[in-house]
PDB file of C-alpha atoms in Angstrom:
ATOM      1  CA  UNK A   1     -43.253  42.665  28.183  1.00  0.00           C
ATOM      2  CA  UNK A   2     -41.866  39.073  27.148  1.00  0.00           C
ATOM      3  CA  UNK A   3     -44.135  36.345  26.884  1.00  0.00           C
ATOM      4  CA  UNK A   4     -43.526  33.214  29.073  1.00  0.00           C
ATOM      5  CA  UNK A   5     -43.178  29.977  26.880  1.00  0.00           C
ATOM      6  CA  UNK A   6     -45.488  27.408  27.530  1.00  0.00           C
ATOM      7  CA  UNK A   7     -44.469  24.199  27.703  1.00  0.00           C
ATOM      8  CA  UNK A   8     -46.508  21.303  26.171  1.00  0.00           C
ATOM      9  CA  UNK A   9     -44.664  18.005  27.651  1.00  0.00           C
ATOM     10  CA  UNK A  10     -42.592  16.656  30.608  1.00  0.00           C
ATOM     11  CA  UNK A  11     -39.608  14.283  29.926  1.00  0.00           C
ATOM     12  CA  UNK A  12     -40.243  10.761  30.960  1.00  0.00           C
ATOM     13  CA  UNK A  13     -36.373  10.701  32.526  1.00  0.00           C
ATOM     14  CA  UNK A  14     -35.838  13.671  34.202  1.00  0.00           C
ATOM     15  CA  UNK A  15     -38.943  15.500  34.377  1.00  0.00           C
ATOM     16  CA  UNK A  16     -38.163  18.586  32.575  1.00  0.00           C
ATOM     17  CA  UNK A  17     -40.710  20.581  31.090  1.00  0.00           C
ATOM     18  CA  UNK A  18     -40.230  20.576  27.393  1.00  0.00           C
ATOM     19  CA  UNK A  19     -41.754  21.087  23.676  1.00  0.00           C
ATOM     20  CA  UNK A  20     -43.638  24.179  22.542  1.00  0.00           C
ATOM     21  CA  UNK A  21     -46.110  25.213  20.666  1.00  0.00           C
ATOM     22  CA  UNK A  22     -43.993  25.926  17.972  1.00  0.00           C
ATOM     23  CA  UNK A  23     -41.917  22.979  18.150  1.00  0.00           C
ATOM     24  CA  UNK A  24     -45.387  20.845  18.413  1.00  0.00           C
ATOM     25  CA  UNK A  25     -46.570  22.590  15.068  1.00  0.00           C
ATOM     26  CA  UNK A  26     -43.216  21.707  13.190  1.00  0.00           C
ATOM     27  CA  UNK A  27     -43.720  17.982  14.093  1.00  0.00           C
ATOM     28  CA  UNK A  28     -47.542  17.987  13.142  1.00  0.00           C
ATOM     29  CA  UNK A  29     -46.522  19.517   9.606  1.00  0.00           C
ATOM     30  CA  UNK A  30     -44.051  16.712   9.099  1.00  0.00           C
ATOM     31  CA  UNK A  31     -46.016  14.151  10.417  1.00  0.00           C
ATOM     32  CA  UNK A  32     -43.872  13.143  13.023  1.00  0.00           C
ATOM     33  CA  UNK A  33     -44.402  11.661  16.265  1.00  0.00           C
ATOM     34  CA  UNK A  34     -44.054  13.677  19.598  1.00  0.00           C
ATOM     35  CA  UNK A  35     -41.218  13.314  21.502  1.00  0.00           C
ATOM     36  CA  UNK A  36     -40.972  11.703  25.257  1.00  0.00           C
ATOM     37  CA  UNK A  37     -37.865  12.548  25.869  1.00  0.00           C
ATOM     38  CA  UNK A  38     -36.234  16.432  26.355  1.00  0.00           C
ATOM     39  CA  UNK A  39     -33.417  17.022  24.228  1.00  0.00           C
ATOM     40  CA  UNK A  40     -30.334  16.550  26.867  1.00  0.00           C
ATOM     41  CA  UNK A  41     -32.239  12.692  27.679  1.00  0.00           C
ATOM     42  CA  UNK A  42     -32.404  11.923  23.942  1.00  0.00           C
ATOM     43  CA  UNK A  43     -28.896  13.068  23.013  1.00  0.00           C
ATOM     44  CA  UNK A  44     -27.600  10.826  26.913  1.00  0.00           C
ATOM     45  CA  UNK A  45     -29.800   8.281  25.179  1.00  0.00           C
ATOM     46  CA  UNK A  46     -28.079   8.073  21.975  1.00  0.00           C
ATOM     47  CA  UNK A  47     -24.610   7.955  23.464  1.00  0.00           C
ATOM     48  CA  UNK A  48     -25.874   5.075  25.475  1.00  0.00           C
ATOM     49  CA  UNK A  49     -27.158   2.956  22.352  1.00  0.00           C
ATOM     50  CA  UNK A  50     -23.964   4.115  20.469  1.00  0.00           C
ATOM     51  CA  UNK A  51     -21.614   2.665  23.841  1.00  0.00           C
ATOM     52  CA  UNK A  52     -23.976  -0.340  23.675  1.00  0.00           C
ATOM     53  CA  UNK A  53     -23.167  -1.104  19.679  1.00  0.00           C
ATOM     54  CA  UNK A  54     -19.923  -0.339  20.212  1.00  0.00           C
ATOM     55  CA  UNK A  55     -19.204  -3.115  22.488  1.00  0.00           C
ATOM     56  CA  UNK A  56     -21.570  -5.565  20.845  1.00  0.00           C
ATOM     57  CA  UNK A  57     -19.508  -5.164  18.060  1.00  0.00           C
ATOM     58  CA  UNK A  58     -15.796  -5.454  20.122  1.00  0.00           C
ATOM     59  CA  UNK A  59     -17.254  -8.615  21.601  1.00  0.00           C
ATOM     60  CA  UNK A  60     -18.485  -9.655  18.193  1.00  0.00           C
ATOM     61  CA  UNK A  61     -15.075  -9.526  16.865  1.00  0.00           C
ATOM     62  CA  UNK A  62     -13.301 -10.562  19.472  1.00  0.00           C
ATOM     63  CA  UNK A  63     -15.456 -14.281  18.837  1.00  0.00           C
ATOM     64  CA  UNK A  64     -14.927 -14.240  15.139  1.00  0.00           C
ATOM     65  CA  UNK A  65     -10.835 -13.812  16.391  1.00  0.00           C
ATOM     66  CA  UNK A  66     -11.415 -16.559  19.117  1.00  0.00           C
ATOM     67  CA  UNK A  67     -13.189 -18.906  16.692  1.00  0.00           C
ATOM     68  CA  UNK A  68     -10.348 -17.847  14.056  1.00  0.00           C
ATOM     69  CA  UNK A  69      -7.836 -19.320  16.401  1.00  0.00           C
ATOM     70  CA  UNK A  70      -8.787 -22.234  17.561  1.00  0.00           C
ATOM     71  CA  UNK A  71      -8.487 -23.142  13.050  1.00  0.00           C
ATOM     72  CA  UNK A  72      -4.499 -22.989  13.772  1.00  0.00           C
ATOM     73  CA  UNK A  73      -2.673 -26.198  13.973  1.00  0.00           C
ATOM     74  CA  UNK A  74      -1.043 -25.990  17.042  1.00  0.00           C
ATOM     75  CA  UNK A  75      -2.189 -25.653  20.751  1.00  0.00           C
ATOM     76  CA  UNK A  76      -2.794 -22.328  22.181  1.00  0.00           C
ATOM     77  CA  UNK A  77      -2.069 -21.679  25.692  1.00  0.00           C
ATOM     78  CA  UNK A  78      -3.235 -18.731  27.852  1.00  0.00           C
ATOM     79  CA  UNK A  79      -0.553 -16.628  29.803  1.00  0.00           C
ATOM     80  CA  UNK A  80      -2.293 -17.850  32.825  1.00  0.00           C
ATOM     81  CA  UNK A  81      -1.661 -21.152  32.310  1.00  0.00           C
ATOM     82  CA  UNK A  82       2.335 -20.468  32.658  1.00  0.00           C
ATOM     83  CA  UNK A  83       4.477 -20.959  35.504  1.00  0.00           C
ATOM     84  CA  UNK A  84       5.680 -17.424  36.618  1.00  0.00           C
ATOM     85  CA  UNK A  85       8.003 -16.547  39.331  1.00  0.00           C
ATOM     86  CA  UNK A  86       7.628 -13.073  38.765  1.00  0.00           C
ATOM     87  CA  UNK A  87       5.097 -12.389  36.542  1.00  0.00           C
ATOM     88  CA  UNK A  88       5.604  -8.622  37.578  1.00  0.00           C
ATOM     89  CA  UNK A  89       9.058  -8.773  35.754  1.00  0.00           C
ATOM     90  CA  UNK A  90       8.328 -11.123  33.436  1.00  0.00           C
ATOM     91  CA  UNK A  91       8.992 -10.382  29.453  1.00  0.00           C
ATOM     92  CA  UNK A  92       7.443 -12.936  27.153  1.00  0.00           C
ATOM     93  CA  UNK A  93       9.190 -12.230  23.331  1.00  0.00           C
ATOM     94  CA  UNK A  94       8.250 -14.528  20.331  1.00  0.00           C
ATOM     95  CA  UNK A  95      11.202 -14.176  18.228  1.00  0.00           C
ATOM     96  CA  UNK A  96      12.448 -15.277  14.660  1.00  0.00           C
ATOM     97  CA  UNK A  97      11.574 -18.172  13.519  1.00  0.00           C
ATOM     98  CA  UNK A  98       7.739 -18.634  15.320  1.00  0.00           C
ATOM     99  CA  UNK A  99       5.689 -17.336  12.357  1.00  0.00           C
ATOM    100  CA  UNK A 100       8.023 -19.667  10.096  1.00  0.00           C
ATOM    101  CA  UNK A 101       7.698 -22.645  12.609  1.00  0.00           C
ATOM    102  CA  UNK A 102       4.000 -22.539  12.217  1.00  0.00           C
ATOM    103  CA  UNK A 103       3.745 -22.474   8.391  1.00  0.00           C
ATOM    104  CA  UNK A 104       3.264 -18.691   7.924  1.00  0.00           C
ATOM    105  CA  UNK A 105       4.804 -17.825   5.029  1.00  0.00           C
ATOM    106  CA  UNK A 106       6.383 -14.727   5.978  1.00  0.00           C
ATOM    107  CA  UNK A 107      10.321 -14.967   4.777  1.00  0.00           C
ATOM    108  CA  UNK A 108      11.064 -11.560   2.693  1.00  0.00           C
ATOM    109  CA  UNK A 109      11.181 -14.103  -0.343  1.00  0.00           C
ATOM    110  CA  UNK A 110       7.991 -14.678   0.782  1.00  0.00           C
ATOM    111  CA  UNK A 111       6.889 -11.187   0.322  1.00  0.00           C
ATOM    112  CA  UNK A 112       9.405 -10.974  -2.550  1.00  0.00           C
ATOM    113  CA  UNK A 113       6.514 -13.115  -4.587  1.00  0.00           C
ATOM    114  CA  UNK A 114       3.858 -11.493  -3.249  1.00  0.00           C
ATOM    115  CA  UNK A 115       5.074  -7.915  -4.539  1.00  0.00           C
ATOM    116  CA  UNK A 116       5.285 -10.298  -7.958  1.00  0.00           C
ATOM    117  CA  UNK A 117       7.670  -9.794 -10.734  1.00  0.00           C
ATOM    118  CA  UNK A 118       6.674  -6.547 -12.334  1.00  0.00           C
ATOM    119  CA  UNK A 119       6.112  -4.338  -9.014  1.00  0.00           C
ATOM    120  CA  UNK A 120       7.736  -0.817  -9.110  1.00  0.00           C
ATOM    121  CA  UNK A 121       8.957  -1.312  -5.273  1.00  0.00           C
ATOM    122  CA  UNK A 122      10.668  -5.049  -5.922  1.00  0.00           C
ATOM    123  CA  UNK A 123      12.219  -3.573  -9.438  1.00  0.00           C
ATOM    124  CA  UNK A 124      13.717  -0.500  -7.088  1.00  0.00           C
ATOM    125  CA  UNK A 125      15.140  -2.461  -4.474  1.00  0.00           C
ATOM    126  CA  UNK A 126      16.506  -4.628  -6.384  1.00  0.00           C
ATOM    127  CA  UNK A 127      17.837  -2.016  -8.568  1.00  0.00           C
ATOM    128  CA  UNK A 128      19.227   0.578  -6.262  1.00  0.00           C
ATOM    129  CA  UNK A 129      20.440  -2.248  -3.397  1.00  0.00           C
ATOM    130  CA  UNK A 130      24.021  -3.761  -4.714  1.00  0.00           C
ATOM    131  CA  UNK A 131      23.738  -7.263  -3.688  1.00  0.00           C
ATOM    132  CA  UNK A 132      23.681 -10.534  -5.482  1.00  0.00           C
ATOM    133  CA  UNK A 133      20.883 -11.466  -3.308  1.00  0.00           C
ATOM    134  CA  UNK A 134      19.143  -9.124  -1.327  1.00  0.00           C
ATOM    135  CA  UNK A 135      16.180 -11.112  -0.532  1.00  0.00           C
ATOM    136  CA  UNK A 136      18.317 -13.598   1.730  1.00  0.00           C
ATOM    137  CA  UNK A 137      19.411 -10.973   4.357  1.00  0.00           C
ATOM    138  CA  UNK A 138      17.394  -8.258   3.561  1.00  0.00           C
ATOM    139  CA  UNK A 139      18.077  -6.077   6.461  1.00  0.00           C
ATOM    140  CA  UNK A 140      22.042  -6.655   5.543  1.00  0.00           C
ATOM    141  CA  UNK A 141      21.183  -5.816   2.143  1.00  0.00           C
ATOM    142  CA  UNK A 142      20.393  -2.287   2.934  1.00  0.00           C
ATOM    143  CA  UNK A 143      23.327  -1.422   3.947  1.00  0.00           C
ATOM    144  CA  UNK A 144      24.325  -2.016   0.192  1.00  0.00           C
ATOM    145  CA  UNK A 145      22.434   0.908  -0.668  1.00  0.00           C
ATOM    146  CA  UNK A 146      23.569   2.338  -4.106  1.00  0.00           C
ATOM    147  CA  UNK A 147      22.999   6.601  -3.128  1.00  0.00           C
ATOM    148  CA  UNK A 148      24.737   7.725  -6.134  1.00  0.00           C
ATOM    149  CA  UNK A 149      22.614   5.914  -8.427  1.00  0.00           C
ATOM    150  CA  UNK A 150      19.758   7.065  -6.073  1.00  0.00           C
ATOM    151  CA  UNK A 151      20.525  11.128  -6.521  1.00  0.00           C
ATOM    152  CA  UNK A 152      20.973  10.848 -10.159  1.00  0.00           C
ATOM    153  CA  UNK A 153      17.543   9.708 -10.480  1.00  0.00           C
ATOM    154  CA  UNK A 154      15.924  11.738  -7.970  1.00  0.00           C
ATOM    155  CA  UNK A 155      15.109  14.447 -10.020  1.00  0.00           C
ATOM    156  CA  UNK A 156      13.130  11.991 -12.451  1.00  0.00           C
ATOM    157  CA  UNK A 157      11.158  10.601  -9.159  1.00  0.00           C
ATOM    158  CA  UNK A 158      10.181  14.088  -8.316  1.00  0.00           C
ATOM    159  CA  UNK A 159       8.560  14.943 -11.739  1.00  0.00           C
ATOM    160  CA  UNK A 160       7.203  11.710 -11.246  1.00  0.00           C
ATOM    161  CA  UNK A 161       5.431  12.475  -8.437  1.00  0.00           C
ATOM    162  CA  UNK A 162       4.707  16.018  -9.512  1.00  0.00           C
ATOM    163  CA  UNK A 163       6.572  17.839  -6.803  1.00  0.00           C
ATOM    164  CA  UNK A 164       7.000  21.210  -7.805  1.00  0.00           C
ATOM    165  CA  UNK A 165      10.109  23.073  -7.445  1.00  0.00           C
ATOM    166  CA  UNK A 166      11.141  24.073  -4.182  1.00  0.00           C
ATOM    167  CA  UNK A 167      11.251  27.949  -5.152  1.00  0.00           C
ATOM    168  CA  UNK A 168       7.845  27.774  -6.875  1.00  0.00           C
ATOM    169  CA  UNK A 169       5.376  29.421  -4.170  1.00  0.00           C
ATOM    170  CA  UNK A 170       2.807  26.144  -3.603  1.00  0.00           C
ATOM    171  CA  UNK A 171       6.410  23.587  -2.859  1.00  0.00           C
ATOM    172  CA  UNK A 172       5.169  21.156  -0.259  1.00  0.00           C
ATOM    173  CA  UNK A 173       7.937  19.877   1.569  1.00  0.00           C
ATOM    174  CA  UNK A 174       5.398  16.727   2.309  1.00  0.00           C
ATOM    175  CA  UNK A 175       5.630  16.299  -1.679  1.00  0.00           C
ATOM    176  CA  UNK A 176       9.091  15.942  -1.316  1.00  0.00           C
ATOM    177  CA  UNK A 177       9.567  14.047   1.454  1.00  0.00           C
ATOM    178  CA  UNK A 178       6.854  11.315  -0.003  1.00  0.00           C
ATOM    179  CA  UNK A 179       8.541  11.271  -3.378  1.00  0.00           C
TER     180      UNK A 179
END
């Protein structure tokens, strides 16, 4: 014959009987305080504190961006505020030249110093790309691309990076491919 479990408490959500014996003992020995909620309410009310912090903290940031904004130096408009005759088929592109209009130093000499004098990536482009200046035009400059000079150091990039041998049983083509 099975025994029936008794149940000690009723949810203060949904009603459900909940909380035996057992589970009342385990609390008592840990000095813990009895539950009012069955476990399917506290798990729904978790998830609702988690949703909760979650968009506290998107609205949170979403100030810090709006208060960040409003530092720049020029006026800021909203995409309401423009005239549209179709705003269904309407494209809106910011091309060259907007970041460097409003002072944001972001030329690829720009990022040229940033890298500094001594970086491995700056000292390989510059390197491996056969172009008095391929800073200037840097998209232009790729096309200037030394590959010969590329292979014969491949092989030293590889040990490098520690890529094993491609018939050695543990080759990772990812290795390779990263290298």
């Amino acid at each position: 014959m099975s025994k029936k479990k008794i149940y000690l408490l009723k949810c203060i959500e949904c009603g459900a009987d909940f909380f035996t014996e057992g589970e009342r003992n385990f609390y008592k020995s840990k000095d813990l305080n009895m539950p009012k909620r069955c476990k399917a309410c506290r798990i729904k009310k978790k998830d609702r504190y988690e949703q909760k912090r979650r968009t506290e903290e998107k609205l949170e940031k979403q100030k810090e961006l709006e208060v960040f904004l409003i530092t720049f130096p020029f006026g800021q408009i909203k995409k309401s505020q423009v005239n549209l005759t179709d705003p269904s088929s309407t494209l809106f592109i910011i091309g060259n030249g907007f970041d460097l209009m409003h002072g944001v130093p972001s030329s690829y000499y720009n990022f040229r110093n940033f890298i500094g004098e001594n970086n491995i990536l700056r000292f390989t482009l510059e390197t491996y790309i056969r172009k008095d200046d391929i800073w200037g035009n840097f998209e232009s400059s790729l096309a200037y691309l030394d590959r010969e000079m590329m292979l014969i150091t491949i092989d030293d990039w590889l040990d490098n990076f520690d890529v094993l041998d491609e018939k050695e049983d543990d080759f990772s083509a990812t290795d390779f491919f990263a290298a």
